[in-house]
Amino acid sequence: MIRVIGGKYKGKRLKKVPGTEVRPMPHKLKESLFSIIQEEVRGSLFLDGFAGTGSVGIEALSRGAALVVFVDDHYPAIKVIKANIARCEAEEKARIIRKEFNRAVIQLAKEGAKFDLIFLDPPYRLLDERNPLRVISKREILAGGGKIILRHFYKTELKKTYFHLQRKVTLGDDTLSFYMAL
């Protein structure tokens, strides 16, 4: 079961995406993430990339993010994200984009979007095939002083990160890497 941990929607139950394509974020990992970024969330523009259930973006909304953009290209995930946002009555502060991540970033860059916080939870194999940090760097959608948080398998080492690694937190098989602009 997925729940909102803190803030305005604390305790709300969120739906899961059926099947095994989406890997929900463990409760303790989400708790660690938000204890680290809690001061930066309020009033932020937040991008939830590879959003899955939308639980991370909804947690950001619950804790005062001004707007969250959810990006996923998996239709069942989009349906669950919409239902979870509706369950929290947060539609006015949420935008959902159903596109492959790189294409969504290109669209957002054309719109002039700049995000204070970008959370990425890509399928682990995707990090070997394509590095989502590259398109973020190239399209310059990270606001000055902003952060990117990448969830990845603890043994994964990215060849090129395009950003300055600020911190790493590992819990079990998951690592959260925190990046800032160079």
Coordinates of N, CA, C and O in Angstrom, one line a residue:
M1 N 0.8 -1.2 0.0 CA 0.0 0.0 0.0 C 0.9 1.2 0.0 O 1.9 1.3 0.7
I2 N 0.5 2.2 -0.8 CA 1.3 3.5 -0.9 C 0.4 4.5 -0.2 O -0.8 4.7 -0.4
R3 N 1.1 5.3 0.7 CA 0.5 6.4 1.4 C 1.3 7.6 1.3 O 2.5 7.6 1.2
V4 N 0.6 8.8 1.5 CA 1.3 10.0 1.6 C 1.9 10.1 3.0 O 1.1 9.9 3.9
I5 N 3.1 10.5 3.1 CA 3.8 10.4 4.4 C 3.6 11.7 5.3 O 3.4 11.6 6.5
G6 N 3.6 12.8 4.6 CA 3.5 14.1 5.4 C 2.8 15.2 4.7 O 2.4 15.0 3.5
G7 N 2.5 16.3 5.4 CA 1.9 17.4 4.8 C 0.4 17.4 4.7 O -0.3 16.6 5.4
K8 N -0.1 18.2 3.8 CA -1.6 18.4 3.6 C -2.4 17.1 3.4 O -3.5 16.9 3.8
Y9 N -1.8 16.2 2.6 CA -2.5 14.9 2.2 C -2.0 13.7 3.0 O -2.3 12.6 2.7
K10 N -1.4 14.0 4.2 CA -0.8 12.9 5.0 C -1.9 11.8 5.3 O -3.0 12.1 5.6
G11 N -1.4 10.6 5.0 CA -2.3 9.4 5.3 C -3.2 9.0 4.1 O -3.7 7.9 4.2
K12 N -3.3 9.8 3.1 CA -4.1 9.4 1.9 C -3.5 8.2 1.3 O -2.3 8.1 1.1
R13 N -4.3 7.2 1.0 CA -3.9 6.0 0.3 C -3.9 6.3 -1.2 O -4.8 6.9 -1.8
L14 N -2.8 5.8 -1.9 CA -2.7 6.0 -3.3 C -2.8 4.6 -4.0 O -2.3 3.6 -3.5
K15 N -3.3 4.7 -5.2 CA -3.4 3.4 -6.0 C -2.1 3.1 -6.6 O -1.2 3.9 -6.8
K16 N -1.9 1.8 -6.8 CA -0.7 1.2 -7.5 C -1.0 1.0 -8.9 O -2.2 0.7 -9.3
V17 N 0.0 1.0 -9.7 CA -0.1 0.6 -11.1 C -0.1 -0.9 -11.2 O 0.8 -1.6 -10.7
P18 N -1.1 -1.5 -11.9 CA -1.2 -3.0 -12.0 C 0.0 -3.5 -12.8 O 0.5 -2.8 -13.7
G19 N 0.5 -4.7 -12.5 CA 1.6 -5.3 -13.2 C 2.9 -5.0 -12.5 O 3.0 -4.5 -11.4
T20 N 4.0 -5.4 -13.2 CA 5.3 -5.2 -12.7 C 6.2 -4.2 -13.4 O 7.3 -4.0 -13.1
E21 N 5.6 -3.4 -14.3 CA 6.3 -2.4 -15.0 C 6.8 -1.2 -14.1 O 7.8 -0.6 -14.4
V22 N 6.0 -0.9 -13.1 CA 6.3 0.2 -12.3 C 6.8 -0.3 -10.9 O 6.2 -1.2 -10.3
R23 N 7.9 0.3 -10.5 CA 8.5 -0.1 -9.2 C 8.2 1.0 -8.2 O 8.9 2.1 -8.2
P24 N 7.3 0.8 -7.3 CA 6.9 1.8 -6.3 C 8.1 2.1 -5.4 O 9.0 1.3 -5.1
M25 N 8.2 3.4 -5.0 CA 9.3 3.8 -4.1 C 9.0 3.3 -2.7 O 7.9 3.6 -2.1
P26 N 10.0 2.6 -2.1 CA 9.8 2.1 -0.7 C 9.5 3.3 0.3 O 10.1 4.4 0.1
H27 N 8.7 3.1 1.2 CA 8.3 4.1 2.2 C 9.6 4.7 2.9 O 9.6 6.0 2.9
K28 N 10.5 3.9 3.3 CA 11.7 4.5 4.0 C 12.5 5.4 3.1 O 13.1 6.4 3.5
L29 N 12.6 5.0 1.8 CA 13.4 5.8 0.9 C 12.7 7.1 0.6 O 13.4 8.1 0.6
K30 N 11.4 7.1 0.4 CA 10.7 8.3 0.2 C 10.8 9.2 1.5 O 10.9 10.4 1.3
E31 N 10.7 8.6 2.6 CA 10.9 9.4 3.9 C 12.2 10.0 3.9 O 12.4 11.2 4.3
S32 N 13.3 9.3 3.6 CA 14.6 9.9 3.6 C 14.7 11.0 2.6 O 15.3 12.1 2.9
L33 N 14.2 10.8 1.4 CA 14.2 11.8 0.3 C 13.6 13.1 0.9 O 14.2 14.2 0.8
F34 N 12.4 13.0 1.4 CA 11.7 14.3 1.8 C 12.3 14.9 3.1 O 12.2 16.1 3.3
S35 N 13.0 14.1 3.9 CA 13.6 14.7 5.1 C 14.9 15.5 4.6 O 15.2 16.5 5.2
I36 N 15.5 15.1 3.5 CA 16.6 15.9 3.0 C 16.2 17.1 2.2 O 16.8 18.2 2.4
I37 N 15.1 17.0 1.4 CA 14.7 18.2 0.6 C 13.6 19.0 1.1 O 13.1 20.0 0.5
Q38 N 13.1 18.7 2.4 CA 11.9 19.3 2.9 C 11.9 20.9 2.8 O 10.9 21.5 2.6
E39 N 13.1 21.5 3.1 CA 13.2 22.9 3.1 C 13.0 23.5 1.7 O 12.7 24.7 1.5
E40 N 13.4 22.7 0.7 CA 13.3 23.2 -0.7 C 12.0 23.0 -1.4 O 11.8 23.5 -2.5
V41 N 11.2 22.2 -0.9 CA 9.9 21.8 -1.6 C 8.9 22.9 -1.6 O 8.3 23.2 -2.6
R42 N 8.7 23.6 -0.5 CA 7.6 24.6 -0.4 C 7.8 25.7 -1.4 O 8.9 26.3 -1.5
G43 N 6.8 25.9 -2.3 CA 6.8 26.9 -3.3 C 7.6 26.5 -4.6 O 7.7 27.3 -5.5
S44 N 8.1 25.3 -4.6 CA 8.9 24.9 -5.7 C 8.1 24.5 -7.0 O 7.0 24.1 -6.9
L45 N 8.8 24.5 -8.1 CA 8.3 23.9 -9.3 C 9.1 22.6 -9.4 O 10.3 22.5 -9.4
F46 N 8.3 21.5 -9.4 CA 8.8 20.1 -9.2 C 8.5 19.3 -10.4 O 7.3 19.2 -10.8
L47 N 9.5 18.6 -10.9 CA 9.3 17.6 -12.0 C 9.4 16.2 -11.5 O 10.5 15.9 -10.9
D48 N 8.4 15.4 -11.7 CA 8.4 14.0 -11.3 C 8.6 13.2 -12.6 O 7.6 12.9 -13.3
G49 N 9.8 12.9 -12.9 CA 10.1 12.2 -14.2 C 10.0 10.7 -14.0 O 10.4 10.2 -12.9
F50 N 9.4 10.0 -14.9 CA 9.2 8.5 -14.8 C 8.3 8.3 -13.6 O 8.6 7.5 -12.7
A51 N 7.2 9.0 -13.5 CA 6.4 9.2 -12.3 C 5.7 8.0 -11.8 O 5.4 7.9 -10.6
G52 N 5.4 7.0 -12.6 CA 4.8 5.7 -12.1 C 3.5 6.0 -11.4 O 2.5 6.3 -12.1
T53 N 3.4 5.8 -10.1 CA 2.1 6.1 -9.4 C 1.9 7.6 -9.1 O 0.8 8.0 -8.8
G54 N 3.0 8.4 -9.3 CA 2.9 9.8 -8.9 C 3.1 10.1 -7.5 O 3.0 11.2 -7.0
S55 N 3.5 9.1 -6.7 CA 3.5 9.2 -5.2 C 4.6 10.3 -4.8 O 4.4 11.0 -3.8
V56 N 5.7 10.4 -5.5 CA 6.7 11.3 -5.1 C 6.2 12.8 -5.4 O 6.4 13.7 -4.6
G57 N 5.7 13.0 -6.6 CA 5.1 14.3 -6.9 C 4.0 14.7 -6.0 O 3.9 15.8 -5.6
I58 N 3.1 13.7 -5.7 CA 2.0 14.0 -4.8 C 2.5 14.3 -3.4 O 2.0 15.2 -2.7
E59 N 3.6 13.7 -3.0 CA 4.2 14.0 -1.7 C 4.7 15.4 -1.7 O 4.6 16.2 -0.7
A60 N 5.3 15.8 -2.8 CA 5.8 17.2 -3.0 C 4.7 18.2 -2.9 O 4.8 19.2 -2.2
L61 N 3.5 17.9 -3.6 CA 2.4 18.8 -3.5 C 1.9 18.8 -2.0 O 1.5 19.9 -1.6
S62 N 1.8 17.7 -1.4 CA 1.4 17.6 0.0 C 2.2 18.5 0.9 O 1.7 19.1 1.9
R63 N 3.5 18.7 0.6 CA 4.4 19.5 1.4 C 4.6 20.9 0.9 O 5.5 21.6 1.3
G64 N 3.7 21.3 -0.1 CA 3.7 22.7 -0.4 C 4.3 23.1 -1.8 O 4.5 24.3 -2.0
A65 N 4.7 22.2 -2.6 CA 5.2 22.5 -4.0 C 4.1 23.3 -4.7 O 2.9 23.1 -4.6
A66 N 4.5 24.4 -5.4 CA 3.6 25.2 -6.1 C 3.0 24.5 -7.3 O 1.8 24.7 -7.6
L67 N 3.8 23.7 -8.0 CA 3.3 23.0 -9.2 C 4.2 21.7 -9.4 O 5.4 21.8 -9.2
V68 N 3.5 20.6 -9.7 CA 4.3 19.4 -10.0 C 3.9 19.0 -11.4 O 2.7 18.9 -11.8
V69 N 4.9 18.7 -12.3 CA 4.7 18.2 -13.6 C 5.1 16.7 -13.5 O 6.2 16.3 -13.1
F70 N 4.1 15.8 -13.9 CA 4.3 14.4 -13.8 C 4.6 13.9 -15.3 O 3.8 14.2 -16.2
V71 N 5.6 13.2 -15.5 CA 5.9 12.7 -16.8 C 6.0 11.2 -16.8 O 6.8 10.6 -16.0
D72 N 5.3 10.5 -17.7 CA 5.4 9.1 -17.8 C 4.8 8.7 -19.2 O 3.9 9.5 -19.7
D73 N 5.3 7.7 -19.8 CA 4.7 7.3 -21.1 C 3.9 6.0 -21.1 O 3.4 5.5 -22.1
H74 N 3.8 5.4 -19.9 CA 3.1 4.2 -19.7 C 1.6 4.5 -19.4 O 1.3 5.1 -18.3
Y75 N 0.7 4.1 -20.3 CA -0.7 4.5 -20.1 C -1.3 4.1 -18.8 O -2.0 4.9 -18.2
P76 N -1.1 2.9 -18.3 CA -1.7 2.5 -17.0 C -1.2 3.4 -15.9 O -1.9 3.7 -15.0
A77 N 0.1 3.8 -16.0 CA 0.6 4.8 -15.0 C -0.1 6.1 -15.0 O -0.4 6.7 -14.0
I78 N -0.3 6.6 -16.2 CA -1.0 7.9 -16.4 C -2.4 7.8 -15.8 O -2.8 8.8 -15.1
K79 N -3.1 6.8 -16.0 CA -4.5 6.6 -15.4 C -4.4 6.6 -13.9 O -5.2 7.3 -13.2
V80 N -3.4 5.9 -13.3 CA -3.2 5.9 -11.8 C -2.8 7.3 -11.3 O -3.3 7.7 -10.3
I81 N -1.9 7.9 -12.0 CA -1.5 9.3 -11.6 C -2.7 10.2 -11.5 O -2.9 10.9 -10.5
K82 N -3.6 10.2 -12.6 CA -4.8 11.0 -12.6 C -5.7 10.7 -11.4 O -6.2 11.6 -10.8
A83 N -5.9 9.4 -11.2 CA -6.8 9.0 -10.1 C -6.2 9.4 -8.7 O -6.9 9.9 -7.8
N84 N -4.9 9.3 -8.5 CA -4.2 9.6 -7.3 C -4.3 11.1 -7.0 O -4.5 11.6 -5.9
I85 N -4.1 11.9 -8.1 CA -4.2 13.4 -7.9 C -5.6 13.8 -7.6 O -5.8 14.6 -6.7
A86 N -6.6 13.1 -8.3 CA -8.0 13.4 -8.0 C -8.3 13.0 -6.5 O -9.1 13.8 -5.9
R87 N -7.8 11.9 -6.1 CA -8.1 11.5 -4.7 C -7.6 12.5 -3.7 O -8.2 12.7 -2.6
C88 N -6.5 13.3 -4.0 CA -6.0 14.3 -3.1 C -6.6 15.7 -3.5 O -6.3 16.7 -2.8
E89 N -7.5 15.7 -4.5 CA -8.1 17.0 -4.9 C -7.0 18.1 -5.2 O -7.0 19.2 -4.8
A90 N -6.0 17.6 -6.0 CA -4.8 18.5 -6.2 C -4.7 18.8 -7.7 O -3.6 19.2 -8.2
E91 N -5.7 18.7 -8.5 CA -5.7 18.9 -10.0 C -5.1 20.2 -10.4 O -4.5 20.3 -11.4
E92 N -5.5 21.3 -9.6 CA -5.1 22.6 -10.0 C -3.6 22.9 -9.9 O -3.1 23.8 -10.4
K93 N -2.9 22.0 -9.2 CA -1.4 22.2 -9.0 C -0.6 21.1 -9.7 O 0.6 20.9 -9.4
A94 N -1.3 20.4 -10.5 CA -0.6 19.2 -11.2 C -0.8 19.3 -12.7 O -1.8 19.7 -13.2
R95 N 0.2 18.9 -13.4 CA 0.2 18.8 -14.9 C 0.7 17.4 -15.2 O 1.8 17.0 -14.7
I96 N 0.1 16.7 -16.1 CA 0.5 15.3 -16.5 C 0.9 15.4 -18.0 O 0.1 15.8 -18.8
I97 N 2.1 14.8 -18.3 CA 2.5 14.7 -19.7 C 2.7 13.3 -20.0 O 3.6 12.6 -19.3
R98 N 2.0 12.8 -20.9 CA 2.2 11.4 -21.4 C 3.1 11.4 -22.6 O 2.6 11.5 -23.7
K99 N 4.4 11.3 -22.3 CA 5.4 11.2 -23.4 C 6.6 10.5 -22.9 O 6.9 10.4 -21.7
E100 N 7.4 10.0 -23.8 CA 8.8 9.5 -23.5 C 9.5 10.7 -22.8 O 9.3 11.8 -23.2
F101 N 10.3 10.4 -21.8 CA 10.9 11.4 -21.0 C 11.7 12.5 -21.8 O 11.5 13.7 -21.6
N102 N 12.6 12.1 -22.6 CA 13.4 13.0 -23.4 C 12.5 14.0 -24.2 O 12.8 15.2 -24.3
R103 N 11.5 13.4 -24.8 CA 10.6 14.3 -25.6 C 9.8 15.2 -24.7 O 9.5 16.4 -25.1
A104 N 9.4 14.8 -23.6 CA 8.7 15.7 -22.6 C 9.7 16.8 -22.2 O 9.2 18.0 -22.1
V105 N 10.9 16.5 -22.0 CA 11.9 17.6 -21.6 C 12.1 18.6 -22.7 O 12.1 19.8 -22.5
I106 N 12.1 18.1 -23.9 CA 12.3 19.0 -25.1 C 11.0 19.9 -25.2 O 11.2 21.1 -25.3
Q107 N 9.8 19.4 -25.0 CA 8.6 20.2 -25.0 C 8.6 21.2 -23.8 O 8.3 22.4 -24.1
L108 N 9.0 20.8 -22.6 CA 9.1 21.7 -21.5 C 10.1 22.8 -21.7 O 9.9 24.0 -21.4
A109 N 11.2 22.5 -22.3 CA 12.2 23.5 -22.6 C 11.7 24.5 -23.6 O 11.9 25.7 -23.5
K110 N 11.0 24.1 -24.6 CA 10.4 25.0 -25.6 C 9.4 25.9 -25.0 O 9.2 27.0 -25.4
E111 N 8.7 25.4 -23.9 CA 7.8 26.2 -23.2 C 8.5 27.2 -22.2 O 7.8 28.0 -21.5
G112 N 9.8 27.0 -22.0 CA 10.5 27.9 -21.1 C 10.5 27.4 -19.7 O 10.8 28.2 -18.7
A113 N 10.1 26.2 -19.4 CA 10.0 25.7 -18.0 C 11.4 25.6 -17.4 O 12.3 25.2 -18.0
K114 N 11.4 25.9 -16.1 CA 12.6 25.7 -15.3 C 12.1 25.2 -13.9 O 11.2 25.7 -13.3
F115 N 12.8 24.1 -13.5 CA 12.3 23.4 -12.3 C 13.4 23.6 -11.2 O 14.6 23.5 -11.4
D116 N 12.8 23.8 -10.0 CA 13.7 23.9 -8.8 C 14.1 22.5 -8.3 O 15.3 22.3 -7.8
L117 N 13.3 21.5 -8.5 CA 13.6 20.1 -8.1 C 13.1 19.2 -9.2 O 12.0 19.3 -9.7
I118 N 14.0 18.3 -9.6 CA 13.7 17.3 -10.6 C 14.0 15.9 -10.0 O 15.1 15.7 -9.6
F119 N 12.9 15.1 -9.8 CA 13.1 13.7 -9.3 C 13.0 12.8 -10.5 O 12.0 12.8 -11.2
L120 N 13.9 11.9 -10.6 CA 14.0 10.9 -11.7 C 14.0 9.5 -11.1 O 14.9 9.2 -10.3
D121 N 13.1 8.6 -11.6 CA 13.1 7.3 -11.1 C 12.9 6.4 -12.4 O 11.9 5.7 -12.5
P122 N 13.9 6.4 -13.3 CA 13.8 5.6 -14.5 C 14.0 4.2 -14.3 O 14.5 3.7 -13.3
P123 N 13.5 3.4 -15.3 CA 13.8 1.9 -15.2 C 15.3 1.8 -15.2 O 16.0 2.5 -15.9
Y124 N 15.8 0.9 -14.3 CA 17.3 0.8 -14.2 C 18.0 0.6 -15.5 O 19.1 1.2 -15.7
R125 N 17.4 -0.2 -16.4 CA 18.1 -0.5 -17.6 C 18.3 0.7 -18.5 O 19.2 0.9 -19.3
L126 N 17.3 1.7 -18.3 CA 17.4 2.9 -19.1 C 18.6 3.7 -18.9 O 19.1 4.4 -19.8
L127 N 19.2 3.7 -17.7 CA 20.4 4.4 -17.3 C 21.6 4.0 -18.2 O 22.5 4.7 -18.5
D128 N 21.6 2.7 -18.5 CA 22.6 2.2 -19.4 C 22.4 2.6 -20.8 O 23.3 2.8 -21.6
E129 N 21.2 2.6 -21.3 CA 20.8 2.9 -22.6 C 20.9 4.4 -23.0 O 21.4 4.8 -23.9
R130 N 20.2 5.2 -22.1 CA 20.2 6.7 -22.3 C 20.3 7.3 -20.9 O 19.6 6.9 -20.0
N131 N 21.0 8.3 -20.8 CA 21.2 9.0 -19.6 C 20.2 10.2 -19.5 O 20.4 11.2 -20.3
P132 N 19.2 10.2 -18.7 CA 18.2 11.3 -18.7 C 18.9 12.6 -18.2 O 18.3 13.7 -18.5
L133 N 20.0 12.6 -17.5 CA 20.7 13.8 -17.1 C 21.2 14.6 -18.3 O 21.2 15.8 -18.2
R134 N 21.5 13.9 -19.3 CA 22.1 14.5 -20.5 C 21.0 15.5 -21.1 O 21.3 16.6 -21.5
V135 N 19.8 15.0 -21.3 CA 18.8 15.9 -22.0 C 18.4 17.0 -21.0 O 18.1 18.1 -21.5
I136 N 18.4 16.8 -19.7 CA 18.1 17.9 -18.8 C 19.2 19.0 -18.9 O 18.9 20.2 -18.9
S137 N 20.5 18.6 -19.0 CA 21.6 19.5 -19.1 C 21.5 20.2 -20.5 O 21.6 21.5 -20.5
K138 N 21.3 19.5 -21.5 CA 21.2 20.1 -22.9 C 20.1 21.1 -23.0 O 20.2 22.2 -23.6
R139 N 18.9 20.7 -22.5 CA 17.7 21.6 -22.6 C 17.6 22.6 -21.5 O 16.7 23.5 -21.5
E140 N 18.5 22.6 -20.5 CA 18.6 23.6 -19.4 C 17.2 23.9 -18.8 O 16.8 25.0 -18.6
I141 N 16.6 22.8 -18.2 CA 15.3 23.0 -17.5 C 15.5 23.0 -16.0 O 14.5 23.2 -15.3
L142 N 16.8 22.9 -15.5 CA 17.0 23.0 -14.1 C 17.3 24.5 -13.8 O 18.1 25.1 -14.4
A143 N 16.5 25.0 -12.9 CA 16.6 26.4 -12.4 C 17.9 26.6 -11.7 O 18.5 25.7 -11.1
G144 N 18.5 27.8 -11.7 CA 19.7 28.1 -11.0 C 19.5 27.7 -9.5 O 18.5 28.1 -8.9
G145 N 20.4 27.0 -9.0 CA 20.4 26.6 -7.6 C 19.4 25.4 -7.4 O 19.2 24.9 -6.2
G146 N 18.9 24.8 -8.5 CA 18.0 23.7 -8.4 C 18.7 22.4 -8.1 O 20.0 22.3 -8.2
K147 N 18.0 21.3 -7.9 CA 18.6 20.0 -7.6 C 17.9 19.0 -8.5 O 16.7 19.0 -8.7
I148 N 18.7 17.9 -8.8 CA 18.1 16.7 -9.5 C 18.4 15.6 -8.5 O 19.5 15.5 -8.0
I149 N 17.4 14.8 -8.3 CA 17.5 13.6 -7.5 C 17.2 12.4 -8.4 O 16.2 12.3 -9.0
L150 N 18.2 11.5 -8.4 CA 18.1 10.3 -9.3 C 18.1 9.1 -8.4 O 19.0 8.9 -7.6
R151 N 17.0 8.3 -8.6 CA 17.0 7.0 -7.9 C 17.6 6.0 -8.9 O 17.2 5.9 -10.0
H152 N 18.5 5.2 -8.4 CA 19.1 4.1 -9.2 C 19.6 3.0 -8.4 O 19.7 3.0 -7.1
F153 N 19.9 1.9 -9.0 CA 20.4 0.7 -8.4 C 21.8 1.0 -7.8 O 22.6 1.7 -8.4
Y154 N 22.0 0.6 -6.6 CA 23.2 1.0 -5.8 C 24.5 0.7 -6.5 O 25.5 1.4 -6.3
K155 N 24.6 -0.3 -7.4 CA 25.8 -0.6 -8.1 C 26.0 0.2 -9.4 O 27.0 0.1 -10.0
T156 N 25.0 0.9 -9.8 CA 25.1 1.7 -11.1 C 26.0 2.9 -10.9 O 25.8 3.7 -10.0
E157 N 26.9 3.0 -11.8 CA 27.8 4.1 -11.9 C 27.6 4.8 -13.2 O 27.9 4.2 -14.2
L158 N 27.2 6.0 -13.2 CA 27.0 6.7 -14.5 C 28.3 7.2 -15.0 O 29.2 7.8 -14.3
K159 N 28.5 7.0 -16.3 CA 29.8 7.5 -16.9 C 30.0 9.0 -16.9 O 31.0 9.5 -16.6
K160 N 28.9 9.7 -17.3 CA 28.9 11.1 -17.3 C 27.6 11.6 -16.6 O 26.5 11.1 -17.0
T161 N 27.7 12.5 -15.7 CA 26.6 13.0 -15.0 C 26.1 14.4 -15.4 O 24.9 14.7 -15.1
Y162 N 26.9 15.2 -16.0 CA 26.6 16.5 -16.5 C 26.3 17.5 -15.4 O 26.1 18.7 -15.6
F163 N 26.3 17.0 -14.1 CA 26.0 17.9 -13.0 C 26.9 17.5 -11.9 O 27.6 16.4 -11.9
H164 N 27.0 18.3 -10.8 CA 27.9 18.1 -9.7 C 27.1 17.2 -8.7 O 26.0 17.5 -8.2
L165 N 27.8 16.0 -8.4 CA 27.2 15.1 -7.3 C 27.4 15.8 -6.0 O 28.5 16.0 -5.5
Q166 N 26.3 16.0 -5.3 CA 26.3 16.7 -4.0 C 26.3 15.7 -2.8 O 26.9 15.9 -1.8
R167 N 25.5 14.6 -3.1 CA 25.3 13.7 -2.0 C 24.7 12.4 -2.5 O 24.0 12.4 -3.5
K168 N 25.0 11.3 -1.8 CA 24.4 10.0 -2.1 C 23.8 9.4 -0.9 O 24.4 9.4 0.2
V169 N 22.6 8.8 -1.0 CA 22.0 8.1 0.1 C 21.6 6.7 -0.4 O 20.9 6.6 -1.4
T170 N 22.1 5.6 0.3 CA 21.7 4.3 -0.1 C 21.0 3.6 1.0 O 21.4 3.6 2.1
L171 N 19.8 3.0 0.6 CA 19.0 2.1 1.5 C 18.7 0.9 0.7 O 18.0 0.9 -0.3
G172 N 19.2 -0.3 1.2 CA 19.0 -1.5 0.5 C 19.6 -1.5 -0.9 O 20.8 -1.1 -1.0
D173 N 18.9 -1.8 -1.9 CA 19.4 -1.8 -3.3 C 19.3 -0.5 -4.0 O 19.7 -0.3 -5.1
D174 N 18.6 0.5 -3.3 CA 18.4 1.8 -3.9 C 19.4 2.8 -3.5 O 19.7 2.9 -2.3
T175 N 19.7 3.7 -4.4 CA 20.5 4.9 -4.1 C 19.8 6.1 -4.6 O 19.3 6.1 -5.7
L176 N 19.8 7.2 -3.8 CA 19.4 8.5 -4.3 C 20.6 9.3 -4.4 O 21.4 9.5 -3.5
S177 N 20.9 9.8 -5.7 CA 22.0 10.7 -5.9 C 21.5 12.1 -6.1 O 20.6 12.3 -6.9
F178 N 22.0 13.0 -5.4 CA 21.6 14.4 -5.5 C 22.6 15.2 -6.3 O 23.8 15.3 -5.9
Y179 N 22.1 15.9 -7.3 CA 23.0 16.6 -8.2 C 22.6 18.1 -8.2 O 21.4 18.4 -8.1
M180 N 23.6 19.0 -8.5 CA 23.3 20.4 -8.7 C 24.1 20.8 -10.0 O 25.0 20.1 -10.4
A181 N 23.7 21.9 -10.5 CA 24.4 22.4 -11.7 C 25.9 22.6 -11.5 O 26.3 22.9 -10.3
L182 N 26.7 22.4 -12.5 CA 28.2 22.6 -12.4 C 28.5 24.0 -12.2 O 27.9 24.9 -12.6

